[in-house]
Short mmCIF file of C-alpha atoms and ligand atoms in Angstrom, two decimals:
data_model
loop_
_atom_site.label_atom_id
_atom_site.label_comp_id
_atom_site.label_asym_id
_atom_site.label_seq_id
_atom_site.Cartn_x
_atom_site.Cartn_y
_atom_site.Cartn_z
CA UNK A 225 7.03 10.88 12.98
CA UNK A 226 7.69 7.88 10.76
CA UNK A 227 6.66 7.95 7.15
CA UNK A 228 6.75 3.92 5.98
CA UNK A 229 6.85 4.20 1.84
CA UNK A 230 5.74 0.60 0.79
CA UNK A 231 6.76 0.73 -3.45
CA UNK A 232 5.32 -2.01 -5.57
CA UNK A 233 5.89 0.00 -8.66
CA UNK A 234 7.33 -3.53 -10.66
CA UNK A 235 8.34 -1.75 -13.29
CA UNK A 236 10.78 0.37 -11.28
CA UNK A 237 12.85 3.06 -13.36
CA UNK A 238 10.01 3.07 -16.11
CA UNK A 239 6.96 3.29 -13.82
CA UNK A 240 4.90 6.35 -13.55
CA UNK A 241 3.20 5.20 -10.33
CA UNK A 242 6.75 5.62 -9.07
CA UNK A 243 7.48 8.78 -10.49
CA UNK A 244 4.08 10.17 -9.41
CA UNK A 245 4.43 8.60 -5.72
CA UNK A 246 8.34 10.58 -6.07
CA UNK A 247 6.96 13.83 -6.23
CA UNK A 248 4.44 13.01 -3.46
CA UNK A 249 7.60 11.63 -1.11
CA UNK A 250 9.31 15.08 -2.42
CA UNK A 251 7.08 17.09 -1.07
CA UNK A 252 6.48 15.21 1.86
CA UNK A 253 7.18 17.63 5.77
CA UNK A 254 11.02 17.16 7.15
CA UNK A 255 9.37 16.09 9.78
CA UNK A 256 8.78 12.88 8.79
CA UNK A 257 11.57 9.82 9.02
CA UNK A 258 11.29 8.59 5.35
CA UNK A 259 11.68 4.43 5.61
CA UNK A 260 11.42 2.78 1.74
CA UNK A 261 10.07 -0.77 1.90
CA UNK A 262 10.84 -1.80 -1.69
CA UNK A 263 8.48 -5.07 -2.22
CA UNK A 264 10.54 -6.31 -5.33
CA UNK A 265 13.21 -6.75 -3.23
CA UNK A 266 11.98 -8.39 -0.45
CA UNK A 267 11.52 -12.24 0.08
CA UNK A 268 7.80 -12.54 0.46
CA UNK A 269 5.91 -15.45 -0.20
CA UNK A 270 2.41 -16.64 -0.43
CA UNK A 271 1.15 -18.20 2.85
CA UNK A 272 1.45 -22.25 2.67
CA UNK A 273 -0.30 -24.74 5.28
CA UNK A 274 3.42 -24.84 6.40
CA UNK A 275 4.35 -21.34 6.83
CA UNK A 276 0.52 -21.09 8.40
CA UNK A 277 1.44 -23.59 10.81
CA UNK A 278 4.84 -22.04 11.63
CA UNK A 279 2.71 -18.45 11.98
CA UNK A 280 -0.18 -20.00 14.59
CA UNK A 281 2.58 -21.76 16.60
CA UNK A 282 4.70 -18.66 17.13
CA UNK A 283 1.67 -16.47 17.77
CA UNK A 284 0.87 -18.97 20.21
CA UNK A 285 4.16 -18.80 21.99
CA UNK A 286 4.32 -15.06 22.38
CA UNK A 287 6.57 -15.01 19.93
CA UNK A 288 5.31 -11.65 18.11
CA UNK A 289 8.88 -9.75 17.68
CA UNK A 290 10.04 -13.05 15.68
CA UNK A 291 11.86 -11.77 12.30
CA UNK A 292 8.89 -13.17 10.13
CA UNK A 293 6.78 -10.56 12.09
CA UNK A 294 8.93 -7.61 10.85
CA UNK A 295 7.03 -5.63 8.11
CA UNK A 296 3.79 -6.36 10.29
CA UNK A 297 5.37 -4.05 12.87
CA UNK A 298 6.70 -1.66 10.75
CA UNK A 299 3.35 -1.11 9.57
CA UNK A 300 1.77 -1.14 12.88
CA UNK A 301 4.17 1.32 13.56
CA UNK A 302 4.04 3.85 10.94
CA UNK A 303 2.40 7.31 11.53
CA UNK A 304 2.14 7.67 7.86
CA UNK A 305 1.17 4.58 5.11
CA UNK A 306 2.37 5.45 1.52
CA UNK A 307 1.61 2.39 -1.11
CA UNK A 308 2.19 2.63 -4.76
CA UNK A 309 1.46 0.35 -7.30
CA UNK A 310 0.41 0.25 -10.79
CA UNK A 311 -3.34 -1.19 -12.11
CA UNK A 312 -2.70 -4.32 -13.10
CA UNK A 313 -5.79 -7.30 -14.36
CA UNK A 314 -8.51 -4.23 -12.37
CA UNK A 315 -6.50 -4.38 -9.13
CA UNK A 316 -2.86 -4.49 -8.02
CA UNK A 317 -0.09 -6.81 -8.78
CA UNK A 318 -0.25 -9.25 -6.97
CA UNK A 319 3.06 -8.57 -4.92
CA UNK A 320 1.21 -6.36 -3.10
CA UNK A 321 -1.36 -8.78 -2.02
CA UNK A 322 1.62 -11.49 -0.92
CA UNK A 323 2.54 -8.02 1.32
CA UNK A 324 -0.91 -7.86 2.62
CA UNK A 325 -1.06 -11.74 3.52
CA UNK A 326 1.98 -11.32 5.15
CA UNK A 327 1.45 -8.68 7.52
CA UNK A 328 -2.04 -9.11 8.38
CA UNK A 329 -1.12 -10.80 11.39
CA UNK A 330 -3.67 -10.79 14.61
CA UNK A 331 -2.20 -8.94 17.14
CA UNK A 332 0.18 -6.79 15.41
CA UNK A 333 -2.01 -5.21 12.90
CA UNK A 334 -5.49 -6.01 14.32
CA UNK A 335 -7.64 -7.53 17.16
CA UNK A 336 -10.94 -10.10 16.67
CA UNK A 337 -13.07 -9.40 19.40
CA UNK A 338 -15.96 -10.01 20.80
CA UNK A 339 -17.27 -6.67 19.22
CA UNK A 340 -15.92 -7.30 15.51
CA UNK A 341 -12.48 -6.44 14.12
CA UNK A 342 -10.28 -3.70 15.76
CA UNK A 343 -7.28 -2.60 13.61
CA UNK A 344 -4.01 -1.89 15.56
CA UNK A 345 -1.96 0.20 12.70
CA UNK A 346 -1.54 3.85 14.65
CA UNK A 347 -1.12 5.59 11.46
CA UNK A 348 -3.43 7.85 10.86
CA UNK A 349 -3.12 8.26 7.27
CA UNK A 350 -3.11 5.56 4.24
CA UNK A 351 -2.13 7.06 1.08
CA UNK A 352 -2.72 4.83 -2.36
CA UNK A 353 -0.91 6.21 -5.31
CA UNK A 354 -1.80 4.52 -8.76
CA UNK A 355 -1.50 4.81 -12.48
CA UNK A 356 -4.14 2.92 -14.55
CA UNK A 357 -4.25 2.20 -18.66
CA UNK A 358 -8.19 3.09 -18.63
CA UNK A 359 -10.23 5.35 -17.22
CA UNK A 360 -12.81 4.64 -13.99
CA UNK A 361 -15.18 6.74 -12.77
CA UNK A 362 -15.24 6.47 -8.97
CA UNK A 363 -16.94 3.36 -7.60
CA UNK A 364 -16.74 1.72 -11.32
CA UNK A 365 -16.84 -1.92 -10.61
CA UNK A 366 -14.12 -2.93 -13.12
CA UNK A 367 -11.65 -0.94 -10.31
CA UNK A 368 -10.93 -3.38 -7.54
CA UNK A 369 -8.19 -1.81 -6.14
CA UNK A 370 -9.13 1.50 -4.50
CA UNK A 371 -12.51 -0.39 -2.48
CA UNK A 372 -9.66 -3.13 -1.46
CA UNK A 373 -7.30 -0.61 0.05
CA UNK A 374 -10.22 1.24 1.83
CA UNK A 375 -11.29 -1.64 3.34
CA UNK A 376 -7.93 -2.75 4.40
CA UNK A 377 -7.47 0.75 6.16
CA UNK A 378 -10.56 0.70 8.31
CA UNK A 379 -9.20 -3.13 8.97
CA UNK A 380 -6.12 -1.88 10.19
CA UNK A 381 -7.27 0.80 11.56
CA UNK A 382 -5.94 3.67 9.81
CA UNK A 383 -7.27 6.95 10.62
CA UNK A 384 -7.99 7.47 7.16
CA UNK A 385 -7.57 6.66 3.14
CA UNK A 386 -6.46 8.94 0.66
CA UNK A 387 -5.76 8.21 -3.11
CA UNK A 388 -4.37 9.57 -6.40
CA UNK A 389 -4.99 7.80 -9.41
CA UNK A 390 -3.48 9.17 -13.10
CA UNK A 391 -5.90 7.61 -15.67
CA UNK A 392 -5.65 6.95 -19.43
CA UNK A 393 -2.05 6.64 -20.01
CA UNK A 394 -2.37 3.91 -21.99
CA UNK A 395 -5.48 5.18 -24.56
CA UNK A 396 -4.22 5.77 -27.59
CA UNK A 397 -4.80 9.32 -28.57
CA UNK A 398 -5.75 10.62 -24.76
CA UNK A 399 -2.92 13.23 -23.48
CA UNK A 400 -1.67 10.06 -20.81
CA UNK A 401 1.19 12.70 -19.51
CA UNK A 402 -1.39 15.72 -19.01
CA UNK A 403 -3.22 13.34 -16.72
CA UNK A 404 0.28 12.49 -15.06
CA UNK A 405 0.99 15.63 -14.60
CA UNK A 406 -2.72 16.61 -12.78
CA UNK A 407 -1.94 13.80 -10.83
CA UNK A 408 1.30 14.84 -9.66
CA UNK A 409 -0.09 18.38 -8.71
CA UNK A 410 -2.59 16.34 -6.66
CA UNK A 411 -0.35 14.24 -4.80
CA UNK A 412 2.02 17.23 -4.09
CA UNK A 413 -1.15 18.71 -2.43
CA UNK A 414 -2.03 16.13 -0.69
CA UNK A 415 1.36 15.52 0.84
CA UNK A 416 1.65 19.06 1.89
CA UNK A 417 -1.42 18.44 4.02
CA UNK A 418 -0.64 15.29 5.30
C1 FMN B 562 0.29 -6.85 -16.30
C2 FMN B 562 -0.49 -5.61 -16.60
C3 FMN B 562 -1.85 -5.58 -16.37
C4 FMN B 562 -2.60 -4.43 -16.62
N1 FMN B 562 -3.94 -4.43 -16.39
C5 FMN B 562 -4.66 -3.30 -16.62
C6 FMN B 562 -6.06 -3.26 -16.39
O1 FMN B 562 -6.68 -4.24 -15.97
N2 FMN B 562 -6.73 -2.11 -16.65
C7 FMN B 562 -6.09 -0.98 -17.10
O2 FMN B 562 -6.74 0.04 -17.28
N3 FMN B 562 -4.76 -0.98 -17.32
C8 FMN B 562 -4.04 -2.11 -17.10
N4 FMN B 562 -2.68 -2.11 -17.32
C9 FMN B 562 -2.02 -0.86 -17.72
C10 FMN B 562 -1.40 -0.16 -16.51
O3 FMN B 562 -2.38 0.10 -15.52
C11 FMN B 562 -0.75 1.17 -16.89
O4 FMN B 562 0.17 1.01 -17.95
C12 FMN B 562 -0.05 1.78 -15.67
O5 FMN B 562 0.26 3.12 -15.92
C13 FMN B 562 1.22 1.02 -15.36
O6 FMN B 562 1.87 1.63 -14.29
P1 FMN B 562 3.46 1.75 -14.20
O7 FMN B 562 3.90 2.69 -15.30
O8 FMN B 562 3.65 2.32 -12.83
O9 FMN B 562 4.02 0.37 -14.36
C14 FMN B 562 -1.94 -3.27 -17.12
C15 FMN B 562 -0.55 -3.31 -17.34
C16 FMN B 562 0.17 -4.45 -17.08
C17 FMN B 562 1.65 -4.46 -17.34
#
């Protein structure tokens, strides 16, 4: 089974999204073939009307396996989704977005048709790992990121979402690391189910 790891934790070394999405990859069955997409280092753009352009006229070639086409099928292809990013501006950097734009691609990671949108990702399983400053109560609407992903995996046709979210490491006073660290215990739970 293929395990697809997608890290947009900017801060890299000093980011506790990335240490809490570690333990979860630590903990994570043998049985899954661990492939690390690291977004920082990737050359993703925003679309343009040119790179648009470029996009419709391959599409419209059959020319789906094209290189630009690559993270869309590795995606597609993924049993298992992992994404981690921090909370940045009540969302996710936007990195992650550019990722999004450029692998939501119609016939690779989901259908129009004449009965609505049919996603095309066989994973069954999108995981969202996340550290925040605040604190959000579930379905606060100053959180934008968790409804986003959600929405994205029923687009793409993910089997299901799953999330961990460490909040408060940035109130002054509030044990930030205690809430790390219940974090952590969830994800390590969660990725012994998955
Ligand atoms: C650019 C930027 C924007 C942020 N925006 C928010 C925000 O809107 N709400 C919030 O609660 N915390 C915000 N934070 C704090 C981060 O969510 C928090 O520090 C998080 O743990 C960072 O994750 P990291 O350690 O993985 O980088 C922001 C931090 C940065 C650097």
């Amino acid at each position: 089974m293929k395990a697809l790891y997608i890290d947009c934790c900017i801060r890299g070394k000093e980011s506790r999204s990335a240490r809490l999405a570690e333990v979860f990859l630590e903990n994570l069955s043998p049985e899954y073939e661990l492939t690390r997409r690291r977004l920082m280092d990737e050359a993703l753009y925003p679309l343009t009307a040119d790179s648009l352009r470029q996009r419709d006229a391959l599409l419209a070639q059959g020319k789906s396996r094209h290189p630009r086409f690559r993270f869309a099928h590795e995606i597609a292809e993924a049993d298992l989704v992992i994404l981690a990013a921090p909370f940045w501006d009540l969302s996710f950097p936007a990195l992650l977005k550019v990722y999004i734009e450029n692998v939501s691609v119609e016939g690779i990671t989901f259908r129009s048709t004449e009965q609505g949108l049919r996603g095309l990702c066989r994973g069954k399983h999108l995981v969202f790992l996340t550290t925040r400053g605040g604190i959000y109560e579930p379905g606060s609407d100053w959180e934008q990121a968790v409804p986003y992903l959600k929405a994205i995996q029923r687009f793409f046709g993910f089997g299901d979402f799953r999330y961990v979210a460490a909040d408060g490491l940035d109130i002054q006073g509030y044990d930030g690391e205690a809430a790390l660290q219940k974090a952590m215990d969830e994800a390590r739970a969660l990725a012994k189910e998955l």
